[in-house]
Short mmCIF file of C-alpha atoms in Angstrom, two decimals:
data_model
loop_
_atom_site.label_atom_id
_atom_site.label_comp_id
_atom_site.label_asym_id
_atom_site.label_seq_id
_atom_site.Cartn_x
_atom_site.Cartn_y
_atom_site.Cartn_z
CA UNK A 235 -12.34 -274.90 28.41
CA UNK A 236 -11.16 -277.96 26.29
CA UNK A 237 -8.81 -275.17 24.32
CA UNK A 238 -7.20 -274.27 27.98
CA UNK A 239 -6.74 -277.91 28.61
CA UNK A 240 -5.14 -278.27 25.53
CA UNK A 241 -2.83 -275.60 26.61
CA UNK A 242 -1.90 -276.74 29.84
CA UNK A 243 -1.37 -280.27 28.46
CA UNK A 244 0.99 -278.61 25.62
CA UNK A 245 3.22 -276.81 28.30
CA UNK A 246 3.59 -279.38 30.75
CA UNK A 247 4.40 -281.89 28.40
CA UNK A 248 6.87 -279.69 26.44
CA UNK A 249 8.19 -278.98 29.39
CA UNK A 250 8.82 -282.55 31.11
CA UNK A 251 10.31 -283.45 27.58
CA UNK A 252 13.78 -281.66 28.23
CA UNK A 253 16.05 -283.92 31.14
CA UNK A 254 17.42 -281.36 32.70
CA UNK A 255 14.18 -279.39 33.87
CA UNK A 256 13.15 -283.07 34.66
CA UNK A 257 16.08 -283.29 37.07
CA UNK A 258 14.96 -279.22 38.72
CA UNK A 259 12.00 -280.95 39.63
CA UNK A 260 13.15 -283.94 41.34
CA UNK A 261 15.49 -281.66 43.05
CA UNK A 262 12.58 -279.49 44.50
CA UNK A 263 10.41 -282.55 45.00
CA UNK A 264 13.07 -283.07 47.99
CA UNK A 265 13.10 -279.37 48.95
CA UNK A 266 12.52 -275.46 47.70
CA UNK A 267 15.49 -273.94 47.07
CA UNK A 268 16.60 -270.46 45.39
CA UNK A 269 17.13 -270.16 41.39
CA UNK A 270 21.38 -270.46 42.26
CA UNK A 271 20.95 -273.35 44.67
CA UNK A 272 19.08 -275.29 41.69
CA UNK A 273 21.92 -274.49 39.15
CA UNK A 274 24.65 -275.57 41.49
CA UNK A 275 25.24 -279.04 40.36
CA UNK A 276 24.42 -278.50 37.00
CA UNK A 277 27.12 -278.40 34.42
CA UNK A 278 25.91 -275.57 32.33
CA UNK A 279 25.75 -271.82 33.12
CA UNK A 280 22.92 -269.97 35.53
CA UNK A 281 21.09 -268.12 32.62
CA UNK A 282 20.61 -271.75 30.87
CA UNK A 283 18.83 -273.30 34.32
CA UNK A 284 17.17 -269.82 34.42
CA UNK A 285 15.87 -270.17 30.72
CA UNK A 286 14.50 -274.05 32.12
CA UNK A 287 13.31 -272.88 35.06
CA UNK A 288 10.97 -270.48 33.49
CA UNK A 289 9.74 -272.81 31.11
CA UNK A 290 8.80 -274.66 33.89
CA UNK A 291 7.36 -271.59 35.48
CA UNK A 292 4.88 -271.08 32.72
CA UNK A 293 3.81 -274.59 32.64
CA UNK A 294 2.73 -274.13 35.98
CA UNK A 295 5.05 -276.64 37.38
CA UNK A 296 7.03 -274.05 39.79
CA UNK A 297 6.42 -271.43 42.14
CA UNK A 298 8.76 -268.67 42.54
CA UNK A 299 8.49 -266.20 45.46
CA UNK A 300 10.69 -262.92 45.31
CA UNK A 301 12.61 -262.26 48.50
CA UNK A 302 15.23 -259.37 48.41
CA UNK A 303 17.64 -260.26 45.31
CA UNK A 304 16.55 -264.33 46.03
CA UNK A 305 14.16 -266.07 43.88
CA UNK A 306 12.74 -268.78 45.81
CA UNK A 307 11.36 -271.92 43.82
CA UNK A 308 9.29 -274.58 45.00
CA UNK A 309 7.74 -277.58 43.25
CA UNK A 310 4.03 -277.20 42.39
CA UNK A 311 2.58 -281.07 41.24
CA UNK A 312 -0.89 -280.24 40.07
CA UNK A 313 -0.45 -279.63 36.13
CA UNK A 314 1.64 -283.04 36.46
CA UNK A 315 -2.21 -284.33 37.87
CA UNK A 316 -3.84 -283.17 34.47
CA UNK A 317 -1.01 -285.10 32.44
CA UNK A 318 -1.63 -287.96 34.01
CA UNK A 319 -5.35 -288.11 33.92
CA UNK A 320 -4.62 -287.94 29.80
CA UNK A 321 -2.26 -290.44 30.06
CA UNK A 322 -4.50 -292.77 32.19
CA UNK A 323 -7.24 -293.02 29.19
CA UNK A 324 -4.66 -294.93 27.81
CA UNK A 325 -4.93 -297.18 30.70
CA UNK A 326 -7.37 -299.75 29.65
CA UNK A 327 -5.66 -299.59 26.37
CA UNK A 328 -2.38 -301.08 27.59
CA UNK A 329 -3.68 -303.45 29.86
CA UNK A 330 -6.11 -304.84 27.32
CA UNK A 331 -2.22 -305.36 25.43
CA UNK A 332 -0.80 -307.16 28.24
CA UNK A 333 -4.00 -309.28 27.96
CA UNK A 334 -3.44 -309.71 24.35
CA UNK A 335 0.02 -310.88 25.27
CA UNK A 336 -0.94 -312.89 27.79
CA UNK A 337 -3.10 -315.03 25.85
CA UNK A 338 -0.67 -315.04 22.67
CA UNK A 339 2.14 -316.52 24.99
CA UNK A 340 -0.57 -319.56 26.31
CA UNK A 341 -1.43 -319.97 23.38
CA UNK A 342 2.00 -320.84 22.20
CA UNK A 343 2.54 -322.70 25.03
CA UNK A 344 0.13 -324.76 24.74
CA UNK A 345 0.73 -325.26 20.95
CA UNK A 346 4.39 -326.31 22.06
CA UNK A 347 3.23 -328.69 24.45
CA UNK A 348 1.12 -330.36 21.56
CA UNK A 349 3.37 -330.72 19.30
CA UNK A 350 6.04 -331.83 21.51
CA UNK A 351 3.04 -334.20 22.71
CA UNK A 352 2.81 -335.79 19.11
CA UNK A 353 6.86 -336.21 18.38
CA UNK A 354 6.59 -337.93 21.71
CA UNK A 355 3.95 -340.29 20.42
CA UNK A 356 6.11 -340.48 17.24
CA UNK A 357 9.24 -341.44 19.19
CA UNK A 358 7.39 -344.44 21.25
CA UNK B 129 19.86 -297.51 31.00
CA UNK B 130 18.72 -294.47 32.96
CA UNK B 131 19.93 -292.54 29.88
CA UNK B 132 18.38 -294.96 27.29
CA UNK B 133 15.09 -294.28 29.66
CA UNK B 134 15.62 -290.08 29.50
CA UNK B 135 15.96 -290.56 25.72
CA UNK B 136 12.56 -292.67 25.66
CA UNK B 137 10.96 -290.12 28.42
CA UNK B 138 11.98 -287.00 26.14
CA UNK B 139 10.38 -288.58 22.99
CA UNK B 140 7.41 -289.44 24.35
CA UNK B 141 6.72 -286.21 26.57
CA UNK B 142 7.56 -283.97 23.55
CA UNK B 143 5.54 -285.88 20.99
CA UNK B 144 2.26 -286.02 23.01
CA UNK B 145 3.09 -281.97 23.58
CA UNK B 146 1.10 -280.99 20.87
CA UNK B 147 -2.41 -281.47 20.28
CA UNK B 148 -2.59 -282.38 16.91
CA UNK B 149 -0.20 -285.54 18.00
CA UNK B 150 -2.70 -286.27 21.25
CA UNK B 151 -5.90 -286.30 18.29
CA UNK B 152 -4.23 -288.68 16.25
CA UNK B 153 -3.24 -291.06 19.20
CA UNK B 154 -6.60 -290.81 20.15
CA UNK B 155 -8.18 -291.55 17.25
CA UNK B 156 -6.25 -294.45 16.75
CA UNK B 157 -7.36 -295.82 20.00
CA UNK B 158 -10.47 -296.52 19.00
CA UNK B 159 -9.21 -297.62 15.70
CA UNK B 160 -6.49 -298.25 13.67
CA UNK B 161 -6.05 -296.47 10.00
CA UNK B 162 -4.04 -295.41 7.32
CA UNK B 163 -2.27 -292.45 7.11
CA UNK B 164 -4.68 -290.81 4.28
CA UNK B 165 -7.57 -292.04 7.02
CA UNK B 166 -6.03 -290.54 9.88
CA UNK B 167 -5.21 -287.00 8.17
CA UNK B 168 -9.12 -286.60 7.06
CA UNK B 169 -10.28 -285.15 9.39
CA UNK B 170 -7.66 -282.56 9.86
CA UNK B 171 -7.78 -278.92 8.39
CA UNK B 172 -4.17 -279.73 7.45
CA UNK B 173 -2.17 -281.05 4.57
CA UNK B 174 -1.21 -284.49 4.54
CA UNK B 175 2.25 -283.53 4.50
CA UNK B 176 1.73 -281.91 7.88
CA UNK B 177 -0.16 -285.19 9.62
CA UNK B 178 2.23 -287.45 7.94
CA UNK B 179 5.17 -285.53 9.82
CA UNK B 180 3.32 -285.41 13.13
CA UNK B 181 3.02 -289.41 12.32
CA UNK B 182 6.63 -289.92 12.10
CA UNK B 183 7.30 -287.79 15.36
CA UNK B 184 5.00 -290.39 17.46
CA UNK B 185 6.70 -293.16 15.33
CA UNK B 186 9.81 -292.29 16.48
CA UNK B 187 8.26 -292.02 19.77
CA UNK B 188 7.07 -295.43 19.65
CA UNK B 189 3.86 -294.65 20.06
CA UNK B 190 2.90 -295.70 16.62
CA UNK B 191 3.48 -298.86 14.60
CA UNK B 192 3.34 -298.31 10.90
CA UNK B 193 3.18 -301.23 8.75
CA UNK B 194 3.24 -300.82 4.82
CA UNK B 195 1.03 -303.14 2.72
CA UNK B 196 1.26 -301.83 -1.05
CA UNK B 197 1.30 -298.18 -1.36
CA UNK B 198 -0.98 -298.16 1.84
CA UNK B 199 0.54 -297.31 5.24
CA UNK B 200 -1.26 -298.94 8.46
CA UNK B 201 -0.90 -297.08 11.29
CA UNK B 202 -2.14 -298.61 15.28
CA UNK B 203 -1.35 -297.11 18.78
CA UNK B 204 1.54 -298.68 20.93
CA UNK B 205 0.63 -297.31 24.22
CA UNK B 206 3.16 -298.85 25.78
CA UNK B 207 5.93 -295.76 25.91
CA UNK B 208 2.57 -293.79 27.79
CA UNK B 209 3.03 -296.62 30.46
CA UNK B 210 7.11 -295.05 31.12
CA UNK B 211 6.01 -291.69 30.92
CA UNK B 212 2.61 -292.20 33.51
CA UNK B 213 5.28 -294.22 35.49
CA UNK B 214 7.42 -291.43 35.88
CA UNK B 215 4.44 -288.71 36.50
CA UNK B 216 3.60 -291.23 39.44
CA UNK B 217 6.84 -290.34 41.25
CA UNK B 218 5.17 -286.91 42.04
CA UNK B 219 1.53 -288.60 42.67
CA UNK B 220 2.36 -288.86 46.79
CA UNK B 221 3.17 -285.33 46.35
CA UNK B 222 0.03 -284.00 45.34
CA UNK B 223 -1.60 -285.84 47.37
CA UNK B 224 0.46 -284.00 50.37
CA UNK B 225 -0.18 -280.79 48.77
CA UNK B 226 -4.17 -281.98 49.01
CA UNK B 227 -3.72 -282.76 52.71
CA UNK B 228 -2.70 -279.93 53.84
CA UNK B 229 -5.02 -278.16 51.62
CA UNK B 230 -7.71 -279.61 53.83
CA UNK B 231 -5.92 -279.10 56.74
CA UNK B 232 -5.92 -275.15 56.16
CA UNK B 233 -9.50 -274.96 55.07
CA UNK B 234 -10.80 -277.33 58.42
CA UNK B 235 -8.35 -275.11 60.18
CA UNK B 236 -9.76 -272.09 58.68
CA UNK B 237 -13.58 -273.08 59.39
CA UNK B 238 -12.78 -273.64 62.84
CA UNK B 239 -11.49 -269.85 63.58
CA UNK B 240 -14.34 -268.78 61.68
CA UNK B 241 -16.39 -271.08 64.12
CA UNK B 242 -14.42 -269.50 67.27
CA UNK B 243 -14.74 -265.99 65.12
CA UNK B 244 -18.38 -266.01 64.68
CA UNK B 245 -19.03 -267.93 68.65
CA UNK B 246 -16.91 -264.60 70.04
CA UNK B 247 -19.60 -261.53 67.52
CA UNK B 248 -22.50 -264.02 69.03
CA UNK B 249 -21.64 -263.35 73.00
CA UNK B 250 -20.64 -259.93 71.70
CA UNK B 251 -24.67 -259.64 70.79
CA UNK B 252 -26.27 -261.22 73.27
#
């Protein structure tokens, strides 16, 4: 079970690494459309948006549906859920960073606000 | 920008594709170590973990700081908060997918409701 998580985890990430197949899926995000209608406003040839889109396929990130000669493709979200539940155990982490942060820059602040406190006193 | 952010998103995406590169990242969550540390418990060289080190290095997901012949290594979850950021876009869309999930299964009950009320009068 933990091996086919790992799995998943390795596609969909490989696959939301590469720009373009990012791009395919905000495309189909806004609607379905068939493998050609995805490739149209790409610069680069069909068999290279093919090649993405069934990376994509495998990852289980897309859909297609045979119809005649058409391929229809249409967006499916739920491996992106898994990804993000990995990412979000680095939740806390980050936020205990901000925190971090947060007190490093009082700190400093109020460090600043001494020290210009005592040249004050020296300047009287 | 938006490329500077691709270039970011492709780094980290790739690097946390492999699950090798998500044990390390883990393990430094709970602690940081050095790279001999980090590569114990591994059934692979240290050549092998120190390359998968450099990958989420250059991923920013990893600071290294050197300290005699030692190399520190901590987690810098902070590229994780882009790439959860950009998972998020697709969030409301699962969560549509979800609805009407639940829509087809209510919808599904009730005919088998209306199904089942029809075979009772059928037997009385």
């Amino acid at each position: 079970m933990v091996e086919y998580q790992a799995n998943i985890l390795d596609r969909v990430f490989a696959a939301v690494a590469d720009p373009t197949r990012r791009a395919i899926l905000a495309s189909l995000a806004r609607k379905p459309a068939t493998v050609t209608e995805i490739a149209r406003p790409f610069p680069v040839s069909l068999n290279a948006i093919s090649k993405h889109i069934l990376v994509l396929e495998r990852a289980g990130l897309i859909r297609r549906e045979v119809v005649g000669r058409e391929h229809h493709c249409s967006l499916d979200p739920a491996p992106l859920r898994k990804a993000s539940a990995w990412i979000a155990h680095y939740r806390n982490f980050w936020n205990v960073r901000l925190d971090a942060l947060e007190r490093h820059v009082i700190a400093r602040k109020k460090r600043a606000e001494r020290m210009h406190g005592r040249s004050d006193r020296r300047d009287e």
